[in-house]
Coordinates of C-alpha atoms in Angstrom, one line a residue:
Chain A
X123 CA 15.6 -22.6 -7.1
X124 CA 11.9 -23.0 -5.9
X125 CA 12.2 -21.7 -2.5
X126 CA 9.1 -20.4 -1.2
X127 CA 8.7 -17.5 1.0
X128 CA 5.7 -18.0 3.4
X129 CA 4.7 -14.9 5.8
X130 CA 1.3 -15.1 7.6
X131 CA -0.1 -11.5 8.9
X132 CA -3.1 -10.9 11.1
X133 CA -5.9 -8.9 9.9
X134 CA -6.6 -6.1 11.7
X135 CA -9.7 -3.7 12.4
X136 CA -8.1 -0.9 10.5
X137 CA -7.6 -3.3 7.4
X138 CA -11.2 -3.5 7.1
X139 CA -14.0 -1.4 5.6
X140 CA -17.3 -0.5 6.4
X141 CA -18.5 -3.6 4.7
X142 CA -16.7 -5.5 6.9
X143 CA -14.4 -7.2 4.3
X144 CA -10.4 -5.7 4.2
X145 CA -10.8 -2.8 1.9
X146 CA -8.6 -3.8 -1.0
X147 CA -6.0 -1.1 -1.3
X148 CA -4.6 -2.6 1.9
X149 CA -3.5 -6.1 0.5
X150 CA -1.0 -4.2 -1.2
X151 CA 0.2 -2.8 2.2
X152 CA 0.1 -6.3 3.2
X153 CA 2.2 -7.4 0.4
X154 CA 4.4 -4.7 0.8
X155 CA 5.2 -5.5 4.1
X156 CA 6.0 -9.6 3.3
X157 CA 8.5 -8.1 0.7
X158 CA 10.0 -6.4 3.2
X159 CA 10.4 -9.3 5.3
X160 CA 11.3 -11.3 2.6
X161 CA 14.3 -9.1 1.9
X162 CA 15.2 -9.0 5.2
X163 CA 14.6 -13.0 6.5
X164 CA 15.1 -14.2 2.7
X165 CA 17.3 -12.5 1.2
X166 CA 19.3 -11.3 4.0
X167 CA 19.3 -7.6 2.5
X168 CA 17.0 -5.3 5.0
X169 CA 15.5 -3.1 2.6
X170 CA 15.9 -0.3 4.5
X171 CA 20.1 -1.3 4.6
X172 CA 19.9 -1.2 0.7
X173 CA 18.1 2.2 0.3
X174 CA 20.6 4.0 2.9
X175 CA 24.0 2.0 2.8
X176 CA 23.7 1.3 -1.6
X177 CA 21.7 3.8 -2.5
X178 CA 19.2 1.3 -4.3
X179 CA 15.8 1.5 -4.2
X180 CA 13.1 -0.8 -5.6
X181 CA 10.2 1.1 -7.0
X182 CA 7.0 -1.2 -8.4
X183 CA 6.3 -0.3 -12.2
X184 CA 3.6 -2.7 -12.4
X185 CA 1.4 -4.6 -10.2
X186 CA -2.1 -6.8 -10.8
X187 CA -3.9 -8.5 -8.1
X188 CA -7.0 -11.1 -8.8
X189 CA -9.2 -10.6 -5.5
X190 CA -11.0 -14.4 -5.2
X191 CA -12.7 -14.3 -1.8
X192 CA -12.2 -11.8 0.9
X193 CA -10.9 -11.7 4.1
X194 CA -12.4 -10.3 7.6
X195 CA -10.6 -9.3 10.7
X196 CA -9.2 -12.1 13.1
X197 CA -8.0 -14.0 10.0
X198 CA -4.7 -14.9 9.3
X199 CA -3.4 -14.0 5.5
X200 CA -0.5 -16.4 4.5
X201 CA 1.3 -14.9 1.9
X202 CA 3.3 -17.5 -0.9
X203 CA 6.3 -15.3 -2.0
X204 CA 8.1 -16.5 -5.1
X205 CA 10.0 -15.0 -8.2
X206 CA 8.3 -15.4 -11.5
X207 CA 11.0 -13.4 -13.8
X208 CA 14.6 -12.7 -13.2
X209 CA 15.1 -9.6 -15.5
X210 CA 18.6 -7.5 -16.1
X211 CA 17.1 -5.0 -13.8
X212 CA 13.6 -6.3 -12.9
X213 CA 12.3 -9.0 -11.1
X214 CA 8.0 -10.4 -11.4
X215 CA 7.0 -11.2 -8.2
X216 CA 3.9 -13.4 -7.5
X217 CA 2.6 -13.5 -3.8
X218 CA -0.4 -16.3 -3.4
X219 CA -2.6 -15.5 -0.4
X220 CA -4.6 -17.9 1.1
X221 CA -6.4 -18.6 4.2
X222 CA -6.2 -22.3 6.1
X223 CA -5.1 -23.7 2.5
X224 CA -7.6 -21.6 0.4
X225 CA -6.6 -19.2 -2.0
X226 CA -8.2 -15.7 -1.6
X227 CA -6.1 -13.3 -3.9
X228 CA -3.2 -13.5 -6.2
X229 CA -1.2 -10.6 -6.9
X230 CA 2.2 -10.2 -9.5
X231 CA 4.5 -7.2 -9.1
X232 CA 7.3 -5.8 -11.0
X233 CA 9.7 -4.4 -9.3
X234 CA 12.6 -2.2 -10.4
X235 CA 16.3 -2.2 -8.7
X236 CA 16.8 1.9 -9.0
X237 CA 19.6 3.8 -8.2
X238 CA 18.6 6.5 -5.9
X239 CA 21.2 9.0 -7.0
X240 CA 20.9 8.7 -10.3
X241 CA 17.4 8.0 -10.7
X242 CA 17.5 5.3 -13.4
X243 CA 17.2 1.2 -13.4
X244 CA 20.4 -0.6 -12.5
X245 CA 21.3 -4.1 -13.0
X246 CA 20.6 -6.4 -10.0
X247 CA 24.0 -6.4 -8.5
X248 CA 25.6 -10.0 -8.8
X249 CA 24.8 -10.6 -4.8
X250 CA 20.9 -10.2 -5.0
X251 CA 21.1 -12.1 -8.2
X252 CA 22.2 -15.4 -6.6
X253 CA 20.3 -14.9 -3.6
X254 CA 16.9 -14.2 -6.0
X255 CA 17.6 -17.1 -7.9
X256 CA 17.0 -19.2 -4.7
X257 CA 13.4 -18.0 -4.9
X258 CA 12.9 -18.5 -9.1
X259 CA 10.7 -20.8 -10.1
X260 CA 11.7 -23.6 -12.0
X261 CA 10.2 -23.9 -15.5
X262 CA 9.7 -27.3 -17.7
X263 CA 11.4 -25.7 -21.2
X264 CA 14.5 -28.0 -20.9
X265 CA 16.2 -26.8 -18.2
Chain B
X1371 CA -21.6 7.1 -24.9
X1372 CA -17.8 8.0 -24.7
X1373 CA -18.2 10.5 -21.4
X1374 CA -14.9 10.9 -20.0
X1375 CA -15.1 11.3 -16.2
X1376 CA -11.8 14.1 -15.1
X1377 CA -11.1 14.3 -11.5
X1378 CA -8.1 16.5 -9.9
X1379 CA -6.5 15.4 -6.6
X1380 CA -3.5 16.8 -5.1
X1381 CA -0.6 14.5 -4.3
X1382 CA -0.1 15.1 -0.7
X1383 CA 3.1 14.8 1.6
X1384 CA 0.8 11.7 3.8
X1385 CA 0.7 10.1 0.3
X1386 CA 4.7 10.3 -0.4
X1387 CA 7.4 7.6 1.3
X1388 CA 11.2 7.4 2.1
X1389 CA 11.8 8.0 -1.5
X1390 CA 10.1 11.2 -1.9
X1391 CA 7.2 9.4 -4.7
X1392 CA 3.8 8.6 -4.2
X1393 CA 3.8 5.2 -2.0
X1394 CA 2.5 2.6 -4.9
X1395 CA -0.7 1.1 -2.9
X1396 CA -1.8 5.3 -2.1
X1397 CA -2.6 5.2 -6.1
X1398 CA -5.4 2.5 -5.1
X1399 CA -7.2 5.1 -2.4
X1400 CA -7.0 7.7 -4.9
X1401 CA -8.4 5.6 -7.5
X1402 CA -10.8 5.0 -5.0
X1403 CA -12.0 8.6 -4.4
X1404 CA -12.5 9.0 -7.7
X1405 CA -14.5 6.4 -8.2
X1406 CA -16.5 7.5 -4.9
X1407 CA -16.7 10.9 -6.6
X1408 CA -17.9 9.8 -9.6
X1409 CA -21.0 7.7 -8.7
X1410 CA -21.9 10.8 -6.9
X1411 CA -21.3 13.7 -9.5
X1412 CA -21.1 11.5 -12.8
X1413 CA -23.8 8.7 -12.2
X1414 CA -25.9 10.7 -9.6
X1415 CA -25.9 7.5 -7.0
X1416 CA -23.6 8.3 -4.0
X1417 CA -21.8 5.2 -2.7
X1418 CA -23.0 5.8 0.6
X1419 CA -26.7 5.8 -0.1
X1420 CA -26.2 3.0 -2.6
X1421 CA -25.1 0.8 0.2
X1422 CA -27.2 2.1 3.2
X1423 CA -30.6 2.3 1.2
X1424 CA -30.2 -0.2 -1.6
X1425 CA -27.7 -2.7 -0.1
X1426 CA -25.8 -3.1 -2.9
X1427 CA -21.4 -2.7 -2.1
X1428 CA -19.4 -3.0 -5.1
X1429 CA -16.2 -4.7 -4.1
X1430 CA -13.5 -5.0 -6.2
X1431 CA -12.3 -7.8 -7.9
X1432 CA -9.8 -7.7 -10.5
X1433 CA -7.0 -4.5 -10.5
X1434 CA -4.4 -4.1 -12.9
X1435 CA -1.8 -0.6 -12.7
X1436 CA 0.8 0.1 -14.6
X1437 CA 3.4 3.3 -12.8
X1438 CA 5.2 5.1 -15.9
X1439 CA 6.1 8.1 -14.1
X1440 CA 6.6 9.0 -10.4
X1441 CA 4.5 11.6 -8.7
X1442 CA 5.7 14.0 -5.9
X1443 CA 3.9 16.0 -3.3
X1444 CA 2.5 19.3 -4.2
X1445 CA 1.9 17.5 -7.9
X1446 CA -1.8 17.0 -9.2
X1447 CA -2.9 14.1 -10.3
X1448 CA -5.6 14.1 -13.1
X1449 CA -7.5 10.7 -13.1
X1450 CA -9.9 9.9 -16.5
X1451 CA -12.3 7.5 -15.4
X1452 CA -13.8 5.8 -18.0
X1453 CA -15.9 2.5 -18.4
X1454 CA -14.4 -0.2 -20.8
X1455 CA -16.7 -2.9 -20.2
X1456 CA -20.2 -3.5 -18.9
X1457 CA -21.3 -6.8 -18.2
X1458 CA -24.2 -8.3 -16.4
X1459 CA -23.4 -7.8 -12.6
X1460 CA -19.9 -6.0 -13.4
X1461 CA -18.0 -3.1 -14.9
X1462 CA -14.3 -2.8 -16.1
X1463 CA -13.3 0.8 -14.6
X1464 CA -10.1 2.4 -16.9
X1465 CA -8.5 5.2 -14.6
X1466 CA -5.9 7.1 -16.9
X1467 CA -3.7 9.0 -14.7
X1468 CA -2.2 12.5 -16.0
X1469 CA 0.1 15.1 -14.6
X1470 CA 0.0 18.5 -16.9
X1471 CA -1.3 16.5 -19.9
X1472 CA 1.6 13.5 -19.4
X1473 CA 0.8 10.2 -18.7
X1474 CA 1.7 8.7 -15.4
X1475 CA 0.0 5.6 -14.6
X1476 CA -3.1 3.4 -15.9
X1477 CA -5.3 1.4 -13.9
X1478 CA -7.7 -1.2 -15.1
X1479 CA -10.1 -2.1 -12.5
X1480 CA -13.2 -4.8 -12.0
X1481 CA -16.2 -3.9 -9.8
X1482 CA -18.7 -6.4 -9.0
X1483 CA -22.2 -5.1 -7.7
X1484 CA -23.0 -7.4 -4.9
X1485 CA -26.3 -7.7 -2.6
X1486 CA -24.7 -6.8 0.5
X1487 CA -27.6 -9.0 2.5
X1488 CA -27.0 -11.9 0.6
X1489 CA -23.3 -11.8 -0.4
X1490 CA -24.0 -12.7 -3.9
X1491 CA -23.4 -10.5 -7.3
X1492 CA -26.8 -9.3 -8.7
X1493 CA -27.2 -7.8 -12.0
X1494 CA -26.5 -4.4 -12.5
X1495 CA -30.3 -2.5 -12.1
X1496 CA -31.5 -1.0 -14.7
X1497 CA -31.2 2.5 -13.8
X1498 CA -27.8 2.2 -12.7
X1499 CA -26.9 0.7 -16.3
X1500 CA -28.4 3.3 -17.9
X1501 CA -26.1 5.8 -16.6
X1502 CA -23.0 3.7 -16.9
X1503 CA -24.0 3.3 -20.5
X1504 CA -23.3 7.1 -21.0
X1505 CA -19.1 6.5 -19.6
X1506 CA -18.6 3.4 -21.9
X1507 CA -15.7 3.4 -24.2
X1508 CA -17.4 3.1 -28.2
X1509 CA -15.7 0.2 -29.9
X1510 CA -15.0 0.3 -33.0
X1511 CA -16.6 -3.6 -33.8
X1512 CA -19.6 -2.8 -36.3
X1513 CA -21.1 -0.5 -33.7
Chain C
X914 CA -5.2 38.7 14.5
X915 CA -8.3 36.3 14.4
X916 CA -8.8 35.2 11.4
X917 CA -10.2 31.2 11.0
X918 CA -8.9 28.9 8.4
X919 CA -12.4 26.5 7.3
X920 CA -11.7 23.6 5.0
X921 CA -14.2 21.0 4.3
X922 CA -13.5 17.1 3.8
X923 CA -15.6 14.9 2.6
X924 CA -15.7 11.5 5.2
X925 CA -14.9 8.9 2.0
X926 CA -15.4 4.5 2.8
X927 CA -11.7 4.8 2.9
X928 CA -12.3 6.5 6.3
X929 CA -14.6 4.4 8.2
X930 CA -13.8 1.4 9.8
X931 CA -16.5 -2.0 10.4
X932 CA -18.2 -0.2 13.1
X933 CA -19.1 2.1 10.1
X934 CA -17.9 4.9 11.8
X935 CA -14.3 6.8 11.1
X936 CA -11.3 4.6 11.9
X937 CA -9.8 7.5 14.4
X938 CA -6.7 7.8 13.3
X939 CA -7.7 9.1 9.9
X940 CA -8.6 12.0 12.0
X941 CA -5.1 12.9 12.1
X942 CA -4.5 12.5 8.1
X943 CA -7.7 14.5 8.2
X944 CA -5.9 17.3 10.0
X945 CA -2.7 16.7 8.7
X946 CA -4.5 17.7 4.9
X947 CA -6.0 21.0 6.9
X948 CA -3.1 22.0 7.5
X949 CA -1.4 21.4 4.2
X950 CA -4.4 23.5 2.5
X951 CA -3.7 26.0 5.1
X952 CA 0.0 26.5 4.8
X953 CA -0.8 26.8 0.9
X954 CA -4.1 28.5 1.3
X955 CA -4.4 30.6 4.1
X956 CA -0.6 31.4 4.7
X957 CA 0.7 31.4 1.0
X958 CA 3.7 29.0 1.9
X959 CA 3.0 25.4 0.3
X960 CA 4.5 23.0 2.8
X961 CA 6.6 20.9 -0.3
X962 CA 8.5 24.6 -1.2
X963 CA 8.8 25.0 2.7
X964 CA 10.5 21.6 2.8
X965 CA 12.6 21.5 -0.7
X966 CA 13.7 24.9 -1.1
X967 CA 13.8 26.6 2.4
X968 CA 14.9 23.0 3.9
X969 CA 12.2 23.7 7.1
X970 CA 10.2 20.7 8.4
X971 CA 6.9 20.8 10.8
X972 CA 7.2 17.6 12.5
X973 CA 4.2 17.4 15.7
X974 CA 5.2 17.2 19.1
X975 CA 1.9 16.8 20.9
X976 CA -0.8 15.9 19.8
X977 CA -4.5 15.8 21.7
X978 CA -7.8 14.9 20.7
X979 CA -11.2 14.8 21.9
X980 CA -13.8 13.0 19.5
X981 CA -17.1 14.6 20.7
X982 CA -19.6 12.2 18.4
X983 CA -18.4 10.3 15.7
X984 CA -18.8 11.1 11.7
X985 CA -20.3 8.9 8.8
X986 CA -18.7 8.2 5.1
X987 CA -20.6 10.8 3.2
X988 CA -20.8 13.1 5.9
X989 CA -18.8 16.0 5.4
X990 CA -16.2 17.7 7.9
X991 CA -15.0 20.8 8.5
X992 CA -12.5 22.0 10.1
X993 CA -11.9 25.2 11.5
X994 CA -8.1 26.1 12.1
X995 CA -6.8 28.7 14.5
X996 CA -3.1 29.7 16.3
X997 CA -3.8 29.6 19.8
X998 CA 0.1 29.9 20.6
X999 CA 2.9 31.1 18.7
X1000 CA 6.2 30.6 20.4
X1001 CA 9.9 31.1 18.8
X1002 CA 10.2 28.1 17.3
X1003 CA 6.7 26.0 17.5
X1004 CA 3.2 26.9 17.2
X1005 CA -0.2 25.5 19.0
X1006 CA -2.8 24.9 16.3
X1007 CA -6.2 24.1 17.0
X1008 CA -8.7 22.9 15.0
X1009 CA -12.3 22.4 15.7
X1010 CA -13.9 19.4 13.9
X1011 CA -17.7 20.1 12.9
X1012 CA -20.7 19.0 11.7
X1013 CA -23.6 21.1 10.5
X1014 CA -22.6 23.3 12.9
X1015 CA -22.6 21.0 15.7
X1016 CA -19.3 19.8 17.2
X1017 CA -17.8 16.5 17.1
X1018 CA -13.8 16.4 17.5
X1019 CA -11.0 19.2 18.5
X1020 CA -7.7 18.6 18.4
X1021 CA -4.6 20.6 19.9
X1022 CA -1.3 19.8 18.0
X1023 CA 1.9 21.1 18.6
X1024 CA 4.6 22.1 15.8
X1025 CA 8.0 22.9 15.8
X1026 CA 9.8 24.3 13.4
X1027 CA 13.0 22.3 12.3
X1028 CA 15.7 22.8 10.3
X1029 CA 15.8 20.0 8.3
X1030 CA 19.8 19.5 7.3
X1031 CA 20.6 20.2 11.0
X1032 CA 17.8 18.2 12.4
X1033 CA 17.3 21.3 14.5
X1034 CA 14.4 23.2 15.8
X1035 CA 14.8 26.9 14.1
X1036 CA 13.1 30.3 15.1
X1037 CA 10.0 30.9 12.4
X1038 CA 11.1 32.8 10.4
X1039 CA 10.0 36.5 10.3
X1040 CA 7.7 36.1 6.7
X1041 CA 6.6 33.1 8.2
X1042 CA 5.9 34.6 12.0
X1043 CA 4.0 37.4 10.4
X1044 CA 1.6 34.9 8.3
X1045 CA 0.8 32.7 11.4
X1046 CA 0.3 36.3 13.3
X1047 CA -2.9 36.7 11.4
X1048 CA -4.7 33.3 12.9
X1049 CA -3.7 33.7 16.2
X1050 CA -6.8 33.7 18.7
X1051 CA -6.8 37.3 20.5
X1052 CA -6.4 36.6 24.5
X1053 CA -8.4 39.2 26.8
X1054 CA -5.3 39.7 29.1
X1055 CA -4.8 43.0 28.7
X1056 CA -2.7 43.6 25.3
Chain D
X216 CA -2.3 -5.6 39.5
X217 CA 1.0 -3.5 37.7
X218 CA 0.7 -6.0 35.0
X219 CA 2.4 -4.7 31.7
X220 CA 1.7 -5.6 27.9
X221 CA 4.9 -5.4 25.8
X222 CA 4.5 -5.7 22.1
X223 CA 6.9 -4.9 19.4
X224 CA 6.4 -3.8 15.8
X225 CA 8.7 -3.2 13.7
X226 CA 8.8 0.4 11.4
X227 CA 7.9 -0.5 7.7
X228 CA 8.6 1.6 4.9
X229 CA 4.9 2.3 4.8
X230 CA 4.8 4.0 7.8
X231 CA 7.7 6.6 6.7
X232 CA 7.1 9.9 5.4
X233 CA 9.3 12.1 3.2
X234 CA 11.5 13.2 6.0
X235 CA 12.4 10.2 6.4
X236 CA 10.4 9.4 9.7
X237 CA 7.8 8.0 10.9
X238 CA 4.3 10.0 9.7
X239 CA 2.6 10.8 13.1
X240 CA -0.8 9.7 12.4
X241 CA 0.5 6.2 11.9
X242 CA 1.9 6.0 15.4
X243 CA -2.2 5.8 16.2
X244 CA -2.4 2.7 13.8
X245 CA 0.9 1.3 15.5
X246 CA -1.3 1.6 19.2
X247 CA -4.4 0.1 17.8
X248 CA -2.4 -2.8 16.5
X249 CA -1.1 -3.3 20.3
X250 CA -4.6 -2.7 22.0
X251 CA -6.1 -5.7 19.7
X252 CA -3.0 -8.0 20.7
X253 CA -3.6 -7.1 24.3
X254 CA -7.2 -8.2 23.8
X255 CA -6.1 -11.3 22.1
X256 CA -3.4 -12.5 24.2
X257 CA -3.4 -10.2 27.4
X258 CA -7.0 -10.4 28.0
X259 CA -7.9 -13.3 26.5
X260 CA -10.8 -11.5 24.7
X261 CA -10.3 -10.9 20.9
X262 CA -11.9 -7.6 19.7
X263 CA -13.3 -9.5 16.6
X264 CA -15.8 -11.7 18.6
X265 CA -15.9 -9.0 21.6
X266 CA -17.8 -7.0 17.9
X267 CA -19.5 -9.7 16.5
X268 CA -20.4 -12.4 19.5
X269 CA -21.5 -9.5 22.5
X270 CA -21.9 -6.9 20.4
X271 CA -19.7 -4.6 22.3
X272 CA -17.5 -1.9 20.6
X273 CA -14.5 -0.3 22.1
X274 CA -14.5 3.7 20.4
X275 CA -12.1 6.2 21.9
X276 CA -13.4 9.6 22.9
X277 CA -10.0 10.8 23.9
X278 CA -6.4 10.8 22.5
X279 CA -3.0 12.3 23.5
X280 CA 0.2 11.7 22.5
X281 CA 3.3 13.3 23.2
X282 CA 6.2 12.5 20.8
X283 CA 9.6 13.1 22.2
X284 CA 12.1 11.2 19.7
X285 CA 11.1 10.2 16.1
X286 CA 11.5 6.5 14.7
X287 CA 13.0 6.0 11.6
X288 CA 12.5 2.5 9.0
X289 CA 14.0 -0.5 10.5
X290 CA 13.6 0.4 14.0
X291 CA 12.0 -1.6 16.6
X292 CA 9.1 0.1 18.2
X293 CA 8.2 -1.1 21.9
X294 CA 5.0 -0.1 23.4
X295 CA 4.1 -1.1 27.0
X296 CA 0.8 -1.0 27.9
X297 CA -1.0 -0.1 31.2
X298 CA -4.3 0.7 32.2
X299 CA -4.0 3.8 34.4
X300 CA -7.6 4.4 34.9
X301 CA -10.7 2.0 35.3
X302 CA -14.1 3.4 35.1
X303 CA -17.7 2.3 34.9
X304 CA -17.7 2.0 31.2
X305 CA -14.6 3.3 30.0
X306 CA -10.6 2.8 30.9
X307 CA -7.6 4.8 30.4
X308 CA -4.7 2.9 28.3
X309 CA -1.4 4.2 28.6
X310 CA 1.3 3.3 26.0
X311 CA 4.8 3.9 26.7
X312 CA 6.9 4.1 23.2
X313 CA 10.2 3.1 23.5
X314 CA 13.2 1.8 21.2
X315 CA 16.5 0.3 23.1
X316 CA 14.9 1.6 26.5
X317 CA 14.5 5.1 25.4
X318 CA 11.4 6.8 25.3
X319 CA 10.1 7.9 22.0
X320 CA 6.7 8.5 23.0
X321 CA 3.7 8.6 25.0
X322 CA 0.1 8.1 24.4
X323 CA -2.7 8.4 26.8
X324 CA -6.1 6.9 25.2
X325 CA -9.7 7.1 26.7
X326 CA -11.5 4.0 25.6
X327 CA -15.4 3.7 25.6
X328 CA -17.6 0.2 26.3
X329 CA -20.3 0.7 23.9
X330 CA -23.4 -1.3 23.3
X331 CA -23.3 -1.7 19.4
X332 CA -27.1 -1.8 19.1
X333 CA -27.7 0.7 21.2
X334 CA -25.1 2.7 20.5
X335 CA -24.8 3.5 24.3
X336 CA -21.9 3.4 26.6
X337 CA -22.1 0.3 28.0
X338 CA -20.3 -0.6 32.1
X339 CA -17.5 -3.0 31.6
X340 CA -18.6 -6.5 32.1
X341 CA -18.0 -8.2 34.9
X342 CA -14.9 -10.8 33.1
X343 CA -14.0 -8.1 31.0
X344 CA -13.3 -6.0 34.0
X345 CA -11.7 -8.4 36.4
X346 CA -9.0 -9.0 33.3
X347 CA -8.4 -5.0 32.9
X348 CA -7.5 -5.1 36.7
X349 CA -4.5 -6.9 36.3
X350 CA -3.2 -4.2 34.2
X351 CA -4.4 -1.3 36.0
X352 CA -1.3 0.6 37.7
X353 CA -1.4 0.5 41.3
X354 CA -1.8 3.9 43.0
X355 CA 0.2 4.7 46.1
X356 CA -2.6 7.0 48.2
X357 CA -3.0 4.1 50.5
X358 CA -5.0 1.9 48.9

């Protein structure tokens, strides 16, 4: 429990807009791409292993992002991956970005575990489970 | 009051991923270009001139989506743009997204309007409100 | 023979990069969307049937570009598509980028036809053949 | 002289089309990525403060690429760098695309100095220029 995921990522030129600020459909590019290095350095399950080898994809039904200060190119974005919710099938997400300490955006996903074939949700098979739990954060009611 | 803002886009195979569906943060550029579209057509300010002329950029802040449905390439995408809130310096933005009539995603979205020379929010002028007035959602509250 | 394929695009914020200018590799997504609205458009095949039912890809091969003067958000592109070579399995497209009339990119791109489940290039097929036959640029060499 | 940039990037989900490969426009992202590292930590000079210190942008007016073997998620992409031409105010990068040692593809890129101000070609600076030398391939006509 309470593992942390920490992924910093360079902004670039072409994350940024003609206001020279990172145009905001990009951070979930950004956050895309620390999930799928979380899977593959966290977890130990390359993403790209679980779409072609178990057929499982992991579609995002629902995602909110709180943009607090914005980021230029040249800085580094460190990315704070942790798992708010352990569903059946889902699992909430929350990345905390911040820049030398500060916060600048806050973002929580849901993601689905999908068969491929089928088309419909599955149950997190009992491998992820334990491996997500590392990464759940602990709550205060009694446990 | 209560003008509904309807904008058609086609779902492109550049917008699609591994799994065949719309890549999730795509939704956000779309959302995007119907906004753009919209100050143009709807409020009769294009973006462009709003930023080079008046030197106001209206970053976001705050985006929420929920994905009910999948989209494919070759599908349209009907976006409703509608305003649910109009504050001082900002806007709440409702994108309902449609394919044939069916419901396939919903995006909540905050814009701030921002002095671009200064780098602080300003209060929404008065010509501009007036015209956002005409997309707010009635309430029900008295009103 | 001869005929020209125009589309128009408008040049969104999306596009344009902090130099204010467009970020050039959304040239190629530019084109890219050309030659969708072509293939739908101008040669009655939409590129998603092409892919799902007929199981025929267009992946590029080579690609070349010269940008001539660079393009604005709000500005608006267009495109004019031709054939300048139309082989057994691939096809030279070319399309020149302009700007009230006055150039500012062209690009040459190469396509092969592939046959998707075999990962194989594939003769164009004859319905096909005869659709591109129509764009292709009329050379003075005698036929 | 004959030095070489090597950078690896790994292929993301995001950069994956529908047939399962890598979408060619983003192959132009992937080379951007490697010309800013080269600035950073081959040249010592990082584009954001060669933009907003001296003013001095770095647009490309020419473009070719030649793809000879797609990539596919979870790949490795190398790309070594070289400058195969030095002029007054512009250079020649070359990027050779490889995965395990085997070519993928090539990219040739004409990149302009530009005075931001002036929006004029700029010649290379004197620093700038001594640092591109040590990249620029040696030619054997008997120099």
């Amino acid at each position: 429990m309470n593992r942390v995921f920490v992924h910093d990522q360079l902004i670039r030129f072409s994350h940024c807009d003609p206001a020279m600020i990172v145009y905001f459909p990009r951070f979930f590019d950004l956050a895309h791409s620390t999930m799928e290095d979380w899977f593959t350095d966290g977890l130990g399950i390359p993403l790209p292993e679980l779409i072609r080898d178990r057929r499982i994809g992991t579609p995002t039904v629902k995602i909110d992002c709180d943009f607090v200060k914005p980021l230029r190119m040249g800085d580094t974005l460190r990315f704070e991956l942790r798992v708010s919710r352990l569903g059946n099938a889902s699992v909430n997400i929350d990345y905390r970005g911040t820049k030398n300490g500060i916060e600048h955006l806050q973002i929580t996903q849901t993601v689905v575990f999908m068969n491929l074939d089928e088309a419909q949700a599955t149950p997190i098979p009992g491998d992820i489970r334990q491996k997500l739990e590392a990464f759940l954060v602990a709550t205060d009611n009694g446990s």
